[in-house]
């Protein structure tokens, strides 16, 4: 079975532009989460979606938005890019079973975004 | 609030040495705790997890015990190998399952 896939692999943008990152979860997984990993730091939680609804949100500005589609794939959008948005953006999928402590996240390889 | 603190690296060990990577957490309620590993050039992989106090997670010779009284989840391995060289992340999932928090990562270098 295919793991979590993300596209594109790398992306270069300039300040003020907008970017869309894409994620396809593992087949059968209904939950997708997005993380930002700045070089040398741990991943920072941005969003979690389950059954097309936002279930959780981290401390990120409104420039960051996401959505989940009926096939459970997801997009992360970032508007008005800043230099500080340069990072590896990780997507993770899980079964998303409500209140199931054993629900495990599986991570994709990430999209490396560089803002110039 | 919720947060995870893990020891700074890099940690450099000789092959077959004993490994401990410290992780402590601050959380509301009863979180689930995880260790993830990131090998060079690869994505994050779940190493082990524990979902309630006194649970011990284990995998590939690594172990960690969920200690509520000390709010800790230290990672241990009795005999490390060169192939264990990677960055290790301690993580917490909030009690209501909708937010996740990662530590800053600890880089492990194992020399032959």
mmCIF file of C-alpha atoms in Angstrom:
data_model
loop_
_atom_site.group_PDB
_atom_site.id
_atom_site.type_symbol
_atom_site.label_atom_id
_atom_site.label_comp_id
_atom_site.label_asym_id
_atom_site.label_seq_id
_atom_site.Cartn_x
_atom_site.Cartn_y
_atom_site.Cartn_z
ATOM 1 C CA UNK A 1 0.000 0.000 0.000
ATOM 2 C CA UNK A 2 1.169 3.533 -0.742
ATOM 3 C CA UNK A 3 2.099 5.718 2.193
ATOM 4 C CA UNK A 4 1.232 9.356 2.644
ATOM 5 C CA UNK A 5 2.155 11.315 -0.464
ATOM 6 C CA UNK A 6 2.786 15.034 -0.751
ATOM 7 C CA UNK A 7 3.297 17.357 -3.664
ATOM 8 C CA UNK A 8 5.294 19.153 -4.736
ATOM 9 C CA UNK A 9 8.558 17.979 -3.212
ATOM 10 C CA UNK A 10 10.198 21.376 -3.388
ATOM 11 C CA UNK A 11 8.842 24.844 -4.008
ATOM 12 C CA UNK A 12 10.405 28.276 -4.294
ATOM 13 C CA UNK A 13 8.268 31.381 -3.895
ATOM 14 C CA UNK A 14 8.825 35.076 -3.289
ATOM 15 C CA UNK A 15 7.501 37.180 -0.437
ATOM 16 C CA UNK A 16 3.846 38.109 -0.784
ATOM 17 C CA UNK A 17 2.963 35.185 -3.020
ATOM 18 C CA UNK A 18 0.517 32.434 -2.215
ATOM 19 C CA UNK A 19 1.205 28.705 -2.150
ATOM 20 C CA UNK A 20 -0.872 25.513 -2.126
ATOM 21 C CA UNK A 21 0.513 22.235 -0.843
ATOM 22 C CA UNK A 22 -1.197 18.903 -1.383
ATOM 23 C CA UNK A 23 -1.451 15.699 0.597
ATOM 24 C CA UNK A 24 -2.944 12.279 -0.097
ATOM 25 C CA UNK A 25 -3.484 10.107 2.972
ATOM 26 C CA UNK A 26 -3.042 6.392 3.305
ATOM 27 C CA UNK A 27 -6.014 4.528 1.896
ATOM 28 C CA UNK A 28 -8.686 4.153 4.571
ATOM 29 C CA UNK A 29 -7.402 7.053 6.673
ATOM 30 C CA UNK A 30 -9.936 9.799 7.274
ATOM 31 C CA UNK A 31 -7.843 12.285 9.222
ATOM 32 C CA UNK A 32 -5.087 14.553 7.931
ATOM 33 C CA UNK A 33 -2.849 16.820 9.972
ATOM 34 C CA UNK A 34 -0.412 19.492 8.806
ATOM 35 C CA UNK A 35 2.839 20.510 10.466
ATOM 36 C CA UNK A 36 5.537 23.089 9.868
ATOM 37 C CA UNK A 37 9.120 22.027 10.601
ATOM 38 C CA UNK A 38 11.674 24.776 10.596
ATOM 39 C CA UNK A 39 15.270 23.617 10.171
ATOM 40 C CA UNK A 40 16.673 22.317 13.439
ATOM 41 C CA UNK A 41 13.332 22.314 15.251
ATOM 42 C CA UNK A 42 10.529 19.880 15.872
ATOM 43 C CA UNK A 43 7.312 19.915 13.842
ATOM 44 C CA UNK A 44 4.761 22.554 14.855
ATOM 45 C CA UNK A 45 1.106 21.571 14.596
ATOM 46 C CA UNK A 46 -0.924 23.682 12.157
ATOM 47 C CA UNK A 47 -4.234 21.882 11.514
ATOM 48 C CA UNK A 48 -6.043 18.614 11.851
ATOM 49 C CA UNK A 49 -8.973 17.669 9.622
ATOM 50 C CA UNK A 50 -11.341 14.767 9.989
ATOM 51 C CA UNK A 51 -14.206 13.964 7.663
ATOM 52 C CA UNK A 52 -13.707 17.331 5.931
ATOM 53 C CA UNK A 53 -14.079 19.299 9.153
ATOM 54 C CA UNK A 54 -11.387 21.113 11.091
ATOM 55 C CA UNK A 55 -10.828 19.317 14.354
ATOM 56 C CA UNK A 56 -7.802 21.157 15.694
ATOM 57 C CA UNK A 57 -5.763 24.277 15.011
ATOM 58 C CA UNK A 58 -2.338 25.350 16.228
ATOM 59 C CA UNK A 59 -1.033 28.867 16.845
ATOM 60 C CA UNK A 60 -0.657 30.026 13.264
ATOM 61 C CA UNK A 61 -1.947 33.241 11.676
ATOM 62 C CA UNK A 62 -5.017 33.361 9.463
ATOM 63 C CA UNK A 63 -2.734 33.413 6.422
ATOM 64 C CA UNK A 64 -2.664 29.653 6.870
ATOM 65 C CA UNK A 65 -5.757 27.737 5.817
ATOM 66 C CA UNK A 66 -6.569 24.197 4.809
ATOM 67 C CA UNK A 67 -9.337 22.000 3.583
ATOM 68 C CA UNK A 68 -10.094 18.331 3.182
ATOM 69 C CA UNK A 69 -11.863 16.844 0.204
ATOM 70 C CA UNK A 70 -14.440 14.017 -0.002
ATOM 71 C CA UNK A 71 -11.644 11.579 -0.926
ATOM 72 C CA UNK A 72 -9.850 12.673 2.301
ATOM 73 C CA UNK A 73 -6.973 14.346 0.477
ATOM 74 C CA UNK A 74 -6.073 17.775 1.747
ATOM 75 C CA UNK A 75 -4.607 21.106 0.724
ATOM 76 C CA UNK A 76 -2.721 23.609 2.832
ATOM 77 C CA UNK A 77 -2.781 27.204 1.612
ATOM 78 C CA UNK A 78 -0.498 29.960 2.785
ATOM 79 C CA UNK A 79 -1.165 33.552 1.676
ATOM 80 C CA UNK A 80 1.085 36.597 1.731
ATOM 81 C CA UNK A 81 4.233 34.525 2.205
ATOM 82 C CA UNK A 82 6.914 35.750 4.567
ATOM 83 C CA UNK A 83 10.577 34.773 4.701
ATOM 84 C CA UNK A 84 9.820 33.030 7.996
ATOM 85 C CA UNK A 85 7.419 30.656 6.260
ATOM 86 C CA UNK A 86 10.404 28.849 4.752
ATOM 87 C CA UNK A 87 10.224 25.341 6.200
ATOM 88 C CA UNK A 88 9.443 21.689 5.582
ATOM 89 C CA UNK A 89 5.671 21.190 5.581
ATOM 90 C CA UNK A 90 4.645 17.759 6.742
ATOM 91 C CA UNK A 91 1.356 16.006 6.289
ATOM 92 C CA UNK A 92 0.312 13.097 8.497
ATOM 93 C CA UNK A 93 -2.672 10.812 8.145
ATOM 94 C CA UNK A 94 -4.438 8.560 10.607
ATOM 95 C CA UNK A 95 -7.617 6.557 10.864
ATOM 96 C CA UNK A 96 -9.019 9.432 12.893
ATOM 97 C CA UNK A 97 -11.128 7.299 15.163
ATOM 98 C CA UNK A 98 -12.788 9.603 17.603
ATOM 99 C CA UNK A 99 -11.224 9.513 21.061
ATOM 100 C CA UNK A 100 -9.231 6.421 20.285
ATOM 101 C CA UNK A 101 -5.954 6.825 22.122
ATOM 102 C CA UNK A 102 -4.190 4.319 19.898
ATOM 103 C CA UNK A 103 -4.858 6.296 16.705
ATOM 104 C CA UNK A 104 -1.430 6.573 15.073
ATOM 105 C CA UNK A 105 -0.191 9.222 12.672
ATOM 106 C CA UNK A 106 1.873 8.326 9.615
ATOM 107 C CA UNK A 107 3.931 11.079 8.062
ATOM 108 C CA UNK A 108 4.631 11.933 4.454
ATOM 109 C CA UNK A 109 8.049 13.011 3.174
ATOM 110 C CA UNK A 110 7.146 16.678 3.267
ATOM 111 C CA UNK A 111 7.241 19.672 0.934
ATOM 112 C CA UNK A 112 10.274 21.927 1.252
ATOM 113 C CA UNK A 113 9.119 25.548 0.817
ATOM 114 C CA UNK A 114 11.689 28.287 0.301
ATOM 115 C CA UNK A 115 10.531 31.904 0.380
ATOM 116 C CA UNK A 116 12.924 34.426 -1.148
ATOM 117 C CA UNK B 1 -0.705 24.670 28.254
ATOM 118 C CA UNK B 2 0.903 21.707 26.578
ATOM 119 C CA UNK B 3 4.589 21.438 25.745
ATOM 120 C CA UNK B 4 7.405 18.934 25.349
ATOM 121 C CA UNK B 5 11.021 19.438 26.384
ATOM 122 C CA UNK B 6 13.761 17.054 25.360
ATOM 123 C CA UNK B 7 17.475 17.061 25.940
ATOM 124 C CA UNK B 8 19.585 18.951 23.487
ATOM 125 C CA UNK B 9 21.921 17.120 21.220
ATOM 126 C CA UNK B 10 23.861 15.997 19.551
ATOM 127 C CA UNK B 11 24.427 12.851 21.546
ATOM 128 C CA UNK B 12 27.481 10.894 20.432
ATOM 129 C CA UNK B 13 27.923 7.291 21.549
ATOM 130 C CA UNK B 14 30.048 4.334 20.632
ATOM 131 C CA UNK B 15 28.390 1.233 19.260
ATOM 132 C CA UNK B 16 26.876 -1.007 21.982
ATOM 133 C CA UNK B 17 26.679 1.856 24.484
ATOM 134 C CA UNK B 18 23.557 2.512 26.571
ATOM 135 C CA UNK B 19 21.284 5.283 25.347
ATOM 136 C CA UNK B 20 19.010 7.614 27.280
ATOM 137 C CA UNK B 21 17.260 10.604 25.718
ATOM 138 C CA UNK B 22 15.304 12.593 28.259
ATOM 139 C CA UNK B 23 11.827 13.922 27.562
ATOM 140 C CA UNK B 24 9.521 15.769 29.939
ATOM 141 C CA UNK B 25 6.143 17.220 29.239
ATOM 142 C CA UNK B 26 3.567 19.673 30.483
ATOM 143 C CA UNK B 27 -0.033 18.826 29.724
ATOM 144 C CA UNK B 28 -3.637 19.347 30.654
ATOM 145 C CA UNK B 29 -5.392 16.113 31.452
ATOM 146 C CA UNK B 30 -3.948 12.784 30.368
ATOM 147 C CA UNK B 31 -2.090 12.993 27.071
ATOM 148 C CA UNK B 32 -0.753 10.202 24.880
ATOM 149 C CA UNK B 33 3.025 10.182 24.412
ATOM 150 C CA UNK B 34 5.117 9.204 21.408
ATOM 151 C CA UNK B 35 8.669 8.888 20.159
ATOM 152 C CA UNK B 36 9.276 9.487 16.472
ATOM 153 C CA UNK B 37 12.544 8.948 14.590
ATOM 154 C CA UNK B 38 13.815 10.720 11.497
ATOM 155 C CA UNK B 39 16.633 8.962 9.665
ATOM 156 C CA UNK B 40 18.836 11.051 7.350
ATOM 157 C CA UNK B 41 16.939 12.021 4.226
ATOM 158 C CA UNK B 42 13.730 10.339 5.345
ATOM 159 C CA UNK B 43 10.417 11.335 6.884
ATOM 160 C CA UNK B 44 9.215 10.912 10.455
ATOM 161 C CA UNK B 45 8.466 7.369 11.575
ATOM 162 C CA UNK B 46 6.642 6.317 14.708
ATOM 163 C CA UNK B 47 9.055 4.481 16.999
ATOM 164 C CA UNK B 48 6.854 3.766 20.018
ATOM 165 C CA UNK B 49 3.953 5.139 22.013
ATOM 166 C CA UNK B 50 2.189 4.971 25.364
ATOM 167 C CA UNK B 51 -1.364 6.067 25.973
ATOM 168 C CA UNK B 52 -1.718 6.011 29.747
ATOM 169 C CA UNK B 53 0.337 6.286 32.905
ATOM 170 C CA UNK B 54 2.786 3.427 33.589
ATOM 171 C CA UNK B 55 2.419 2.085 30.045
ATOM 172 C CA UNK B 56 5.713 1.033 28.470
ATOM 173 C CA UNK B 57 6.154 1.446 24.737
ATOM 174 C CA UNK B 58 8.801 -0.635 23.003
ATOM 175 C CA UNK B 59 10.076 -1.261 19.494
ATOM 176 C CA UNK B 60 13.383 -2.272 17.862
ATOM 177 C CA UNK B 61 15.060 -2.515 21.278
ATOM 178 C CA UNK B 62 13.959 0.978 22.310
ATOM 179 C CA UNK B 63 11.762 1.486 25.381
ATOM 180 C CA UNK B 64 10.024 4.371 27.115
ATOM 181 C CA UNK B 65 7.749 4.392 30.150
ATOM 182 C CA UNK B 66 4.964 6.933 30.677
ATOM 183 C CA UNK B 67 5.699 8.393 34.130
ATOM 184 C CA UNK B 68 2.871 10.620 35.273
ATOM 185 C CA UNK B 69 4.453 11.424 38.642
ATOM 186 C CA UNK B 70 7.567 12.885 36.987
ATOM 187 C CA UNK B 71 5.821 13.917 33.733
ATOM 188 C CA UNK B 72 8.510 12.104 31.776
ATOM 189 C CA UNK B 73 8.829 9.708 28.841
ATOM 190 C CA UNK B 74 12.555 9.010 28.553
ATOM 191 C CA UNK B 75 13.779 6.927 25.620
ATOM 192 C CA UNK B 76 16.254 4.116 26.355
ATOM 193 C CA UNK B 77 18.119 1.432 24.468
ATOM 194 C CA UNK B 78 20.529 -1.014 25.992
ATOM 195 C CA UNK B 79 22.951 -1.305 23.081
ATOM 196 C CA UNK B 80 22.927 1.175 20.217
ATOM 197 C CA UNK B 81 24.042 0.437 16.682
ATOM 198 C CA UNK B 82 25.445 2.684 13.977
ATOM 199 C CA UNK B 83 22.128 2.286 12.148
ATOM 200 C CA UNK B 84 20.359 4.021 15.070
ATOM 201 C CA UNK B 85 21.964 7.330 14.085
ATOM 202 C CA UNK B 86 19.035 9.672 13.505
ATOM 203 C CA UNK B 87 17.059 12.511 15.042
ATOM 204 C CA UNK B 88 14.608 11.466 17.750
ATOM 205 C CA UNK B 89 11.484 13.482 18.563
ATOM 206 C CA UNK B 90 9.352 13.183 21.669
ATOM 207 C CA UNK B 91 5.703 14.133 21.090
ATOM 208 C CA UNK B 92 2.464 14.577 22.989
ATOM 209 C CA UNK B 93 -1.130 14.369 21.856
ATOM 210 C CA UNK B 94 -3.563 16.358 23.956
ATOM 211 C CA UNK B 95 -6.186 14.564 26.014
ATOM 212 C CA UNK B 96 -8.953 15.596 23.615
ATOM 213 C CA UNK B 97 -6.946 14.110 20.728
ATOM 214 C CA UNK B 98 -7.035 17.159 18.510
ATOM 215 C CA UNK B 99 -3.640 18.793 19.063
ATOM 216 C CA UNK B 100 -0.101 17.501 18.865
ATOM 217 C CA UNK B 101 3.115 18.887 20.286
ATOM 218 C CA UNK B 102 6.667 17.882 19.376
ATOM 219 C CA UNK B 103 9.939 18.465 21.144
ATOM 220 C CA UNK B 104 12.823 20.086 19.305
ATOM 221 C CA UNK B 105 14.526 16.786 18.519
ATOM 222 C CA UNK B 106 17.734 15.122 19.690
ATOM 223 C CA UNK B 107 20.323 14.075 17.155
ATOM 224 C CA UNK B 108 22.039 10.782 17.924
ATOM 225 C CA UNK B 109 25.379 9.885 16.356
ATOM 226 C CA UNK B 110 26.626 6.348 16.910
ATOM 227 C CA UNK B 111 30.249 5.664 16.033
ATOM 228 C CA UNK B 112 31.595 2.201 15.174
#
